[in-house]
Tab-separated table of C-alpha atoms in Angstrom:
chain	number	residue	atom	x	y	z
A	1	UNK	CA	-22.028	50.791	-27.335
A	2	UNK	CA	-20.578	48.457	-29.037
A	3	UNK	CA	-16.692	49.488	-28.207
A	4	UNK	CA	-17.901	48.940	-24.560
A	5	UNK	CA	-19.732	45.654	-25.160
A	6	UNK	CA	-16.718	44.004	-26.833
A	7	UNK	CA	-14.207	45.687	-23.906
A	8	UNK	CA	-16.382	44.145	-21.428
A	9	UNK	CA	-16.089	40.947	-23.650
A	10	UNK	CA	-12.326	41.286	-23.956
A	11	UNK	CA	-11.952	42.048	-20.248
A	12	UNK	CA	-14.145	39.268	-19.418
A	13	UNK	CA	-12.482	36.957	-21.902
A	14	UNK	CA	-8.773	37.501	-19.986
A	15	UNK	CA	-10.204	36.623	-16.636
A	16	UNK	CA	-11.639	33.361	-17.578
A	17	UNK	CA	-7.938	33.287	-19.241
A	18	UNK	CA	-6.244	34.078	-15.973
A	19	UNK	CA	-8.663	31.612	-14.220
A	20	UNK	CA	-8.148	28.804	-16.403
A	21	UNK	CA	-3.963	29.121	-16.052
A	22	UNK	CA	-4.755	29.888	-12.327
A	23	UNK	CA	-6.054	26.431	-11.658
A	24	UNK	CA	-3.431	24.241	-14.181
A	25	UNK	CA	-0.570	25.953	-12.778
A	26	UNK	CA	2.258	23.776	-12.980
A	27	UNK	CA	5.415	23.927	-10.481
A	28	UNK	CA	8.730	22.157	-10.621
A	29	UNK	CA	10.348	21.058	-7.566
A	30	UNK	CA	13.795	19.497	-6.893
A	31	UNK	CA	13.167	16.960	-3.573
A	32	UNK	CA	11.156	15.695	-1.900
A	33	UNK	CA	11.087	18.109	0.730
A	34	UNK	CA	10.077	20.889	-1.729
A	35	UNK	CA	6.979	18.714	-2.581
A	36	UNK	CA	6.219	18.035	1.187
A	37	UNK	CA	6.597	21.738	1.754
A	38	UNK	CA	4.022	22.441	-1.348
A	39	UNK	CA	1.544	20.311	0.379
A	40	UNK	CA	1.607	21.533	4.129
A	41	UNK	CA	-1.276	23.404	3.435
A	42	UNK	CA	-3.548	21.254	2.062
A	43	UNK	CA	-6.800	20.451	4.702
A	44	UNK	CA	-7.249	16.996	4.939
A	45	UNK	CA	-8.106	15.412	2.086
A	46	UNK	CA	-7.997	18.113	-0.341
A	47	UNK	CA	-5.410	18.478	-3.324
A	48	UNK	CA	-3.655	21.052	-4.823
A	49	UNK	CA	-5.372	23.269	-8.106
A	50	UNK	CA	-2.503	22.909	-9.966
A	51	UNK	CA	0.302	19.928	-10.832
A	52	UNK	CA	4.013	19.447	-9.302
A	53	UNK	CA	6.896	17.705	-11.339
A	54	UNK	CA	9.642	16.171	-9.191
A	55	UNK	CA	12.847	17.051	-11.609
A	56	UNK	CA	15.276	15.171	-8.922
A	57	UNK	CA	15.712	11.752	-8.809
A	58	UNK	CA	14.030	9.895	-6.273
A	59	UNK	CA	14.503	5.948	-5.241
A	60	UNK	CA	11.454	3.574	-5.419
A	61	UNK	CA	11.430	1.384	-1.930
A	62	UNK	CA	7.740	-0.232	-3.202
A	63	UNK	CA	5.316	-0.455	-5.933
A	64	UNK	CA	1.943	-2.488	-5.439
A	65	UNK	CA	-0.272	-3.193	-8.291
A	66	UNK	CA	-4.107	-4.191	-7.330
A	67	UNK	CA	-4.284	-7.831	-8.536
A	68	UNK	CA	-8.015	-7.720	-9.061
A	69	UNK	CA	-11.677	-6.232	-8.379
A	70	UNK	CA	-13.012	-2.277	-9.254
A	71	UNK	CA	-9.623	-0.900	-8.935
A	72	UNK	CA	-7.369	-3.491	-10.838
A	73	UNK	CA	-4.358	-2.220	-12.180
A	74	UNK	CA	-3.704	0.856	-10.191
A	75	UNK	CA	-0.949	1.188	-8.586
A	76	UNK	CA	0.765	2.918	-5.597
A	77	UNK	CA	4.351	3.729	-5.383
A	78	UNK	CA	6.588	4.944	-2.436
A	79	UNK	CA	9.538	6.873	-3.521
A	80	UNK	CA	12.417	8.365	-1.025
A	81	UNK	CA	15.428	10.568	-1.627
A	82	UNK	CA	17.907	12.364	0.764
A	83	UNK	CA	15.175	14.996	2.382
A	84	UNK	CA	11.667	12.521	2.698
A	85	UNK	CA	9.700	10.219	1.234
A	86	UNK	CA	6.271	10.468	-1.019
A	87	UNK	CA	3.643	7.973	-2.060
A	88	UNK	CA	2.539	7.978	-5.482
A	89	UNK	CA	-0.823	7.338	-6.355
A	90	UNK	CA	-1.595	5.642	-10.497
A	91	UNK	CA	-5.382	6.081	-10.291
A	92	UNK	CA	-5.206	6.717	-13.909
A	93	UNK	CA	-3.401	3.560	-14.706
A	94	UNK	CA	-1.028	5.827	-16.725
A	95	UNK	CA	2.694	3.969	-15.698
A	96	UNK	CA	3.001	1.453	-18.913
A	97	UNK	CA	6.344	0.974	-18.115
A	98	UNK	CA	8.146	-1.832	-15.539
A	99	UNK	CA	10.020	-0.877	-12.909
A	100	UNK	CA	11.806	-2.500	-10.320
A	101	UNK	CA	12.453	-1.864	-6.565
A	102	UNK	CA	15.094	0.687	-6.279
A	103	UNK	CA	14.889	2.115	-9.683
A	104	UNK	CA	15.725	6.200	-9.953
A	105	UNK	CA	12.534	7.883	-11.211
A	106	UNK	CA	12.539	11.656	-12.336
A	107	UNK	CA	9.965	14.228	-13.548
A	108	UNK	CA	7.218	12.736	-11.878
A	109	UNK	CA	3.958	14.458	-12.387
A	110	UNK	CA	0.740	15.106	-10.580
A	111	UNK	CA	-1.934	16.935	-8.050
A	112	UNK	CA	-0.811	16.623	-4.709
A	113	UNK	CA	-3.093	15.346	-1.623
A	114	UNK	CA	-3.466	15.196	1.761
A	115	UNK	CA	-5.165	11.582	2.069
A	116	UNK	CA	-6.326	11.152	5.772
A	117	UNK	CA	-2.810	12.569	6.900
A	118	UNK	CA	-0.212	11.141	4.085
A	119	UNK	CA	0.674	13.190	1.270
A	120	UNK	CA	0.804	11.522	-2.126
A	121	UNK	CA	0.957	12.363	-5.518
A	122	UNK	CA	-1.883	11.643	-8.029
A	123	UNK	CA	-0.456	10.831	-11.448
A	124	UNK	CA	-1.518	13.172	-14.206
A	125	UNK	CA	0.936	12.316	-16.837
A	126	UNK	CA	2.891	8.652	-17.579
A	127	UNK	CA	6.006	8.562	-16.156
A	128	UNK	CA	9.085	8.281	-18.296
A	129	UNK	CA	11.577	5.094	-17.811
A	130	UNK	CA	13.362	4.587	-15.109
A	131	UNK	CA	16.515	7.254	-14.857
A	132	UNK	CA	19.259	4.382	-13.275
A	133	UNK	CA	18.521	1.001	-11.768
A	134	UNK	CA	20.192	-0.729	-8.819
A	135	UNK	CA	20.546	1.662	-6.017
A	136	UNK	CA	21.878	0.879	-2.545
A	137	UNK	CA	19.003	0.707	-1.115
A	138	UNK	CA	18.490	3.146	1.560
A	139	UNK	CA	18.973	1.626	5.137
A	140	UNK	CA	15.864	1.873	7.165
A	141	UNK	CA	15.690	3.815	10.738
A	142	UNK	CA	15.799	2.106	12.897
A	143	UNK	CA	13.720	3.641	15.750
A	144	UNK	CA	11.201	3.015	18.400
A	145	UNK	CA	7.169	3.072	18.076
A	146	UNK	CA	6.396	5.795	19.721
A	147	UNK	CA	8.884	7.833	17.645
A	148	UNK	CA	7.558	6.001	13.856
A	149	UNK	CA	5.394	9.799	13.384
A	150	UNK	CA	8.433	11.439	12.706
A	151	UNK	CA	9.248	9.543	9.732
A	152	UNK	CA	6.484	9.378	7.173
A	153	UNK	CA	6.356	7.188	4.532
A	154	UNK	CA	10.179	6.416	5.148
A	155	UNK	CA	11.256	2.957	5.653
A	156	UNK	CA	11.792	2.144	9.106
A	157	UNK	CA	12.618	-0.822	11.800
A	158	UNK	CA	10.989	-1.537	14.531
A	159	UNK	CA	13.121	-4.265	17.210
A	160	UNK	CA	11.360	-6.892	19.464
A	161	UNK	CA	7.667	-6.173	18.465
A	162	UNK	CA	5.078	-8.650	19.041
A	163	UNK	CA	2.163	-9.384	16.409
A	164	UNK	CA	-1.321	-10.395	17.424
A	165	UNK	CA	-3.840	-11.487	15.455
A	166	UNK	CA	-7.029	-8.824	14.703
A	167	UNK	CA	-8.618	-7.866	17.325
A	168	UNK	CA	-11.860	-8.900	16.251
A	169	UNK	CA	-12.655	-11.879	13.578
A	170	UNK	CA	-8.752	-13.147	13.737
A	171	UNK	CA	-8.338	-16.231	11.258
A	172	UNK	CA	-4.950	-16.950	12.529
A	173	UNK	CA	-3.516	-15.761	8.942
A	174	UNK	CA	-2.667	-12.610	7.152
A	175	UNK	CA	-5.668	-11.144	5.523
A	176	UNK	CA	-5.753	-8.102	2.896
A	177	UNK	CA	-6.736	-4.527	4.179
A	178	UNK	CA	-6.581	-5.314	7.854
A	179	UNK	CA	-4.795	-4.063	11.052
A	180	UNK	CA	-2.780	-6.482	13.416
A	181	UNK	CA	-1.995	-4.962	17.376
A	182	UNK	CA	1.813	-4.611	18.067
A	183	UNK	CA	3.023	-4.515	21.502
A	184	UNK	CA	6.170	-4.033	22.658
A	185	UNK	CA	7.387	-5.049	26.409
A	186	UNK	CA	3.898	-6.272	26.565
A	187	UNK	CA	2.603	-2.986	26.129
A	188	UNK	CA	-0.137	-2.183	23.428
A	189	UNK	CA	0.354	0.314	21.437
A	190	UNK	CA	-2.788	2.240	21.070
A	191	UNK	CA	-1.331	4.800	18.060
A	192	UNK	CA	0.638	2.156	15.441
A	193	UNK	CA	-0.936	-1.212	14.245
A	194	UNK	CA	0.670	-3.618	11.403
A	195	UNK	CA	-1.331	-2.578	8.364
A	196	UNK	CA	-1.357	-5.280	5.617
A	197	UNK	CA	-2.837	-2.706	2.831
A	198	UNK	CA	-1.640	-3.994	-0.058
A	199	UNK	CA	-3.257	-7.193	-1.425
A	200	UNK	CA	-0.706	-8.412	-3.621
A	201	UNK	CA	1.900	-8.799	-0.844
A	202	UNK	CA	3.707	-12.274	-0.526
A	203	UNK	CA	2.589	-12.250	3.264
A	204	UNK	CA	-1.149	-12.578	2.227
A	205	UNK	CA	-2.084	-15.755	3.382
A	206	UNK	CA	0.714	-16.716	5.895
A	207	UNK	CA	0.771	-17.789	9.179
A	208	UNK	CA	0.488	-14.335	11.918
A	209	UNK	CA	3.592	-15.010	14.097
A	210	UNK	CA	2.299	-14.207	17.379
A	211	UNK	CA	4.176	-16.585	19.603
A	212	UNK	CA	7.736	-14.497	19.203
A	213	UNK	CA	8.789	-11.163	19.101
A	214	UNK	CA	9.691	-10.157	15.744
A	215	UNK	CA	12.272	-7.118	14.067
A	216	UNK	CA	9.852	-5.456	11.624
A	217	UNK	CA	10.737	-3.239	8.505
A	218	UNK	CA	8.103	-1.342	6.709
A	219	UNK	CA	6.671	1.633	5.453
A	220	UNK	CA	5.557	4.410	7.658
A	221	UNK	CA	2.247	5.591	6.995
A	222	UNK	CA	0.176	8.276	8.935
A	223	UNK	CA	-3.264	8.590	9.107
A	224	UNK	CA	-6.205	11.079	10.626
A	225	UNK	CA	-9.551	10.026	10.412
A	226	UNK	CA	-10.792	13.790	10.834
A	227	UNK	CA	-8.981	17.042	11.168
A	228	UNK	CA	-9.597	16.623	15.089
A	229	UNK	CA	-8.648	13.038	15.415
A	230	UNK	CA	-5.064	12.062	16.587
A	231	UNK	CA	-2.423	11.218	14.296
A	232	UNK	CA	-2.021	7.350	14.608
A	233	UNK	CA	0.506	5.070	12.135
A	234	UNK	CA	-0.290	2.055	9.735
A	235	UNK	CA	3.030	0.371	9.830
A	236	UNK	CA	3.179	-1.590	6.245
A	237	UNK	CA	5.675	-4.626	6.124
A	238	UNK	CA	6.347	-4.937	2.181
A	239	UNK	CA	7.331	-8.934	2.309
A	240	UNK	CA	7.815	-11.809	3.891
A	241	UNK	CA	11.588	-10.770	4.174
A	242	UNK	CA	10.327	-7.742	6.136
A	243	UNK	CA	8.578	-10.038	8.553
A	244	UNK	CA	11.924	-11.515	10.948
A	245	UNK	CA	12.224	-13.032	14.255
A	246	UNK	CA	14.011	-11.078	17.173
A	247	UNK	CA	17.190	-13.236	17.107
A	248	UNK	CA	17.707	-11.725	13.577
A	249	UNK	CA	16.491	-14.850	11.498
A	250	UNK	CA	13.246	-14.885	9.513
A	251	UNK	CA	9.900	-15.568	10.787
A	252	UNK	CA	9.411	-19.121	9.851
A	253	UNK	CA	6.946	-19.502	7.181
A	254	UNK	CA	3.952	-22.040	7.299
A	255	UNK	CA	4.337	-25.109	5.083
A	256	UNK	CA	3.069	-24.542	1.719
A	257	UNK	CA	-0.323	-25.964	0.968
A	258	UNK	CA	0.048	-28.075	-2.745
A	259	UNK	CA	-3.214	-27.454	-4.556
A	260	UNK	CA	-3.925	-27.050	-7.960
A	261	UNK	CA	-7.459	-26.033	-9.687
A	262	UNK	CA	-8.856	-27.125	-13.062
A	263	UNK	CA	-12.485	-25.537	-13.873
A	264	UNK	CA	-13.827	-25.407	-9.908
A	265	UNK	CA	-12.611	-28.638	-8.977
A	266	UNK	CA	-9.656	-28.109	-6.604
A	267	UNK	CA	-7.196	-30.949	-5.878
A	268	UNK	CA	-5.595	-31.163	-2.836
A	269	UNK	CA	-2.123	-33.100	-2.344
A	270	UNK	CA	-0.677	-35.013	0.590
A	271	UNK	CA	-3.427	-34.274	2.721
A	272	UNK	CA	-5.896	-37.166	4.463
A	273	UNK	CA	-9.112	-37.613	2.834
A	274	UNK	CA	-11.904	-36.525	5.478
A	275	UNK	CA	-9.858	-33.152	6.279
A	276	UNK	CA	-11.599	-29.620	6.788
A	277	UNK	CA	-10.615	-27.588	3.285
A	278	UNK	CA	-11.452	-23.469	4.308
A	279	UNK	CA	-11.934	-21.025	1.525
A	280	UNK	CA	-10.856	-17.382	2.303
A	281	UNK	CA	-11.054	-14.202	0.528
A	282	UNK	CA	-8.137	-11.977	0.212
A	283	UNK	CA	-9.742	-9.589	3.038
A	284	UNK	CA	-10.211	-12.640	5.655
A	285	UNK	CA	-13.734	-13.760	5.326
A	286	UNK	CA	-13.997	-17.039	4.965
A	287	UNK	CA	-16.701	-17.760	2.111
A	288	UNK	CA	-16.423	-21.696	2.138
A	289	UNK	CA	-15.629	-25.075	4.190
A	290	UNK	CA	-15.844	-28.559	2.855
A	291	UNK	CA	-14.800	-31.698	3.132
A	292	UNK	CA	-11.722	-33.804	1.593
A	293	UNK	CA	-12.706	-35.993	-0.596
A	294	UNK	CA	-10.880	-38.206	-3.026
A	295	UNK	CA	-8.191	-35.790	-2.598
A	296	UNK	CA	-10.495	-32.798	-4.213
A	297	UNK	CA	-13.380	-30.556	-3.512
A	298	UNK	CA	-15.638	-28.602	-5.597
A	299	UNK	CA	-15.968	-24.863	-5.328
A	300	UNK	CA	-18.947	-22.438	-5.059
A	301	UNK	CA	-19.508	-20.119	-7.504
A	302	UNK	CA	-16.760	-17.613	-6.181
A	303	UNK	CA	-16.708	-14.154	-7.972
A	304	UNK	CA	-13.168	-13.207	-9.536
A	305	UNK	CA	-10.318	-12.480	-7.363
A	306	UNK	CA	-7.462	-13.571	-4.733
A	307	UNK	CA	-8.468	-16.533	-2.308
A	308	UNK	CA	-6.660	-18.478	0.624
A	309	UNK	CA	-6.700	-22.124	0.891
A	310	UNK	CA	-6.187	-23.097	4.314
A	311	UNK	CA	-5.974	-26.803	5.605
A	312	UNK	CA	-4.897	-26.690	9.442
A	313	UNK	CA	-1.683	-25.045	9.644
A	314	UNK	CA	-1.289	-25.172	5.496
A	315	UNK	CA	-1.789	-22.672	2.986
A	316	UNK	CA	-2.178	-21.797	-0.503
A	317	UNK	CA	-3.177	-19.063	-2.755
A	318	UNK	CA	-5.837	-19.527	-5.965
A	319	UNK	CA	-6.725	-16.785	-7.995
A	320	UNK	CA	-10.151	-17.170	-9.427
């Protein structure tokens, strides 16, 4: 009996083995293809059971760090290479080191998801320094917006698109985690919108341009709400410098508010006394209006984060 009960012990012993090396399988891949192609299967947002390491060398077109709130620190990254592009997710808050746009990264490492129809891949190990620095950076497609699906999380340029404001709630000024219409030949589109997703973008705060068409570049990024919804596109401008008129020049920027805050009293230059001050958050909502006076006003007790300071056509950042 007891030969059996330690075979049975053994036996069971190799198949919690075989289980546990089963679900931390790790797989090296050379492109960015070969990760895409790893992925395919994945149902909507599910991930893979084991890890992928990019070995090639891929080129980062963005990195985004969350400037403040639950999810501070984490960042996202969108890497491209010859066959695709990826997004790279830091929930972790493992990268310690800097980086800078169009830096060569290598032997990334991490679970891969499908999240709502983009694949990205979920840091489980710090990435090593940047491999080279100062690519060419790779020249967007230029394309049309019905045709944006076919190049996910690529850079891309869209010619002679015009901006609206939300749909609903507008403020006239670009907000954090919002969609903006796009039409084109007066048209709506009813599958891409401009997606301002990232909170620490320049753009935050500035002027929509709605009364000109505009050449957009950005970052192509597909989402599903469900695995029976259509496939529509957040279309994600990375700067202001992103942001240009048709003609070719850049959208003109609003006038710079000058502010400057000591404790919660917030001075306001070259601006009348008697003026409308409007406090927004980072996400649009706009949490308080006062009065100029004696070139100041006093804050509410405002919780920690990113707000706009708006003044007519003028505006400011203040982080709290």
């Amino acid at each position: 009996m007891k030969k059996i009960t330690s075979f049975k012990t053994f036996f069971l012993a190799l198949m919690m083995m075989a289980a546990v090396a089963s679900t931390s399988a790790q797989t090296s891949v050379g492109t960015i293809a070969e990760l895409r192609t790893a992925g395919a299967a994945l149902a909507l947002n599910t991930s893979s059971t084991g890890t992928y390491t990019l070995t090639g060398e891929a080129v980062l077109t963005f990195i985004s760090t969350v400037p403040s709130g639950t999810y501070a620190g984490v960042k996202t990254l969108y890497i491209q290479d010859a066959t695709g592009a990826f997004m790279v997710y830091d929930s972790g808050k493992l990268i310690t080191n800097t980086y800078n746009l169009y830096d060569g990264l290598k032997n990334l490492t991490g679970t891969i998801k499908n999240y709502y129809g983009s694949y990205e891949l979920i840091l489980t190990a710090a990435p090593a320094v940047a491999t080279s620095t100062g690519h060419t950076p790779y020249a967007p497609i230029v394309t049309t917006i019905d045709q944006l699906i076919n190049y996910p999380l690529q850079l891309a340029t869209l010619n002679n698109v015009t901006i609206s404001d939300q749909t609903t709630g507008g403020t006239g000024l670009f907000v954090a985690s919002k969609n903006f219409p796009l039409s084109v030949g007066g048209v709506l589109s009813t599958t891409v919108v401009l997606r301002t997703s990232y909170a620490d973008a320049n753009y935050i705060g500035a002027t929509v341009p709605t009364t000109a068409a505009q050449n957009l570049t950005g970052l192509v990024l597909p989402y599903q709400y469900s695995a029976t919804s259509a496939m529509t596109v957040d279309f994600i401008p990375r700067t202001s410098a992103d942001i240009k008129l048709a003609t070719g020049f850049e959208s003109p920027k609003s006038d710079v508010l000058s502010i400057s805050l000591k404790g919660k009293n917030l001075s306001v230059n070259n601006v009348e006394n008697g003026s409308t001050v409007d406090v927004y958050s980072s996400v649009g909502a706009r949490v308080q209006s006062s009065i100029l006076q004696n070139g100041a006003i006093q804050l509410n007790d405002l919780s920690k984060g990113l707000y706009i300071v708006r003044v007519g056509n003028l505006t400011s950042k203040i982080m709290m």
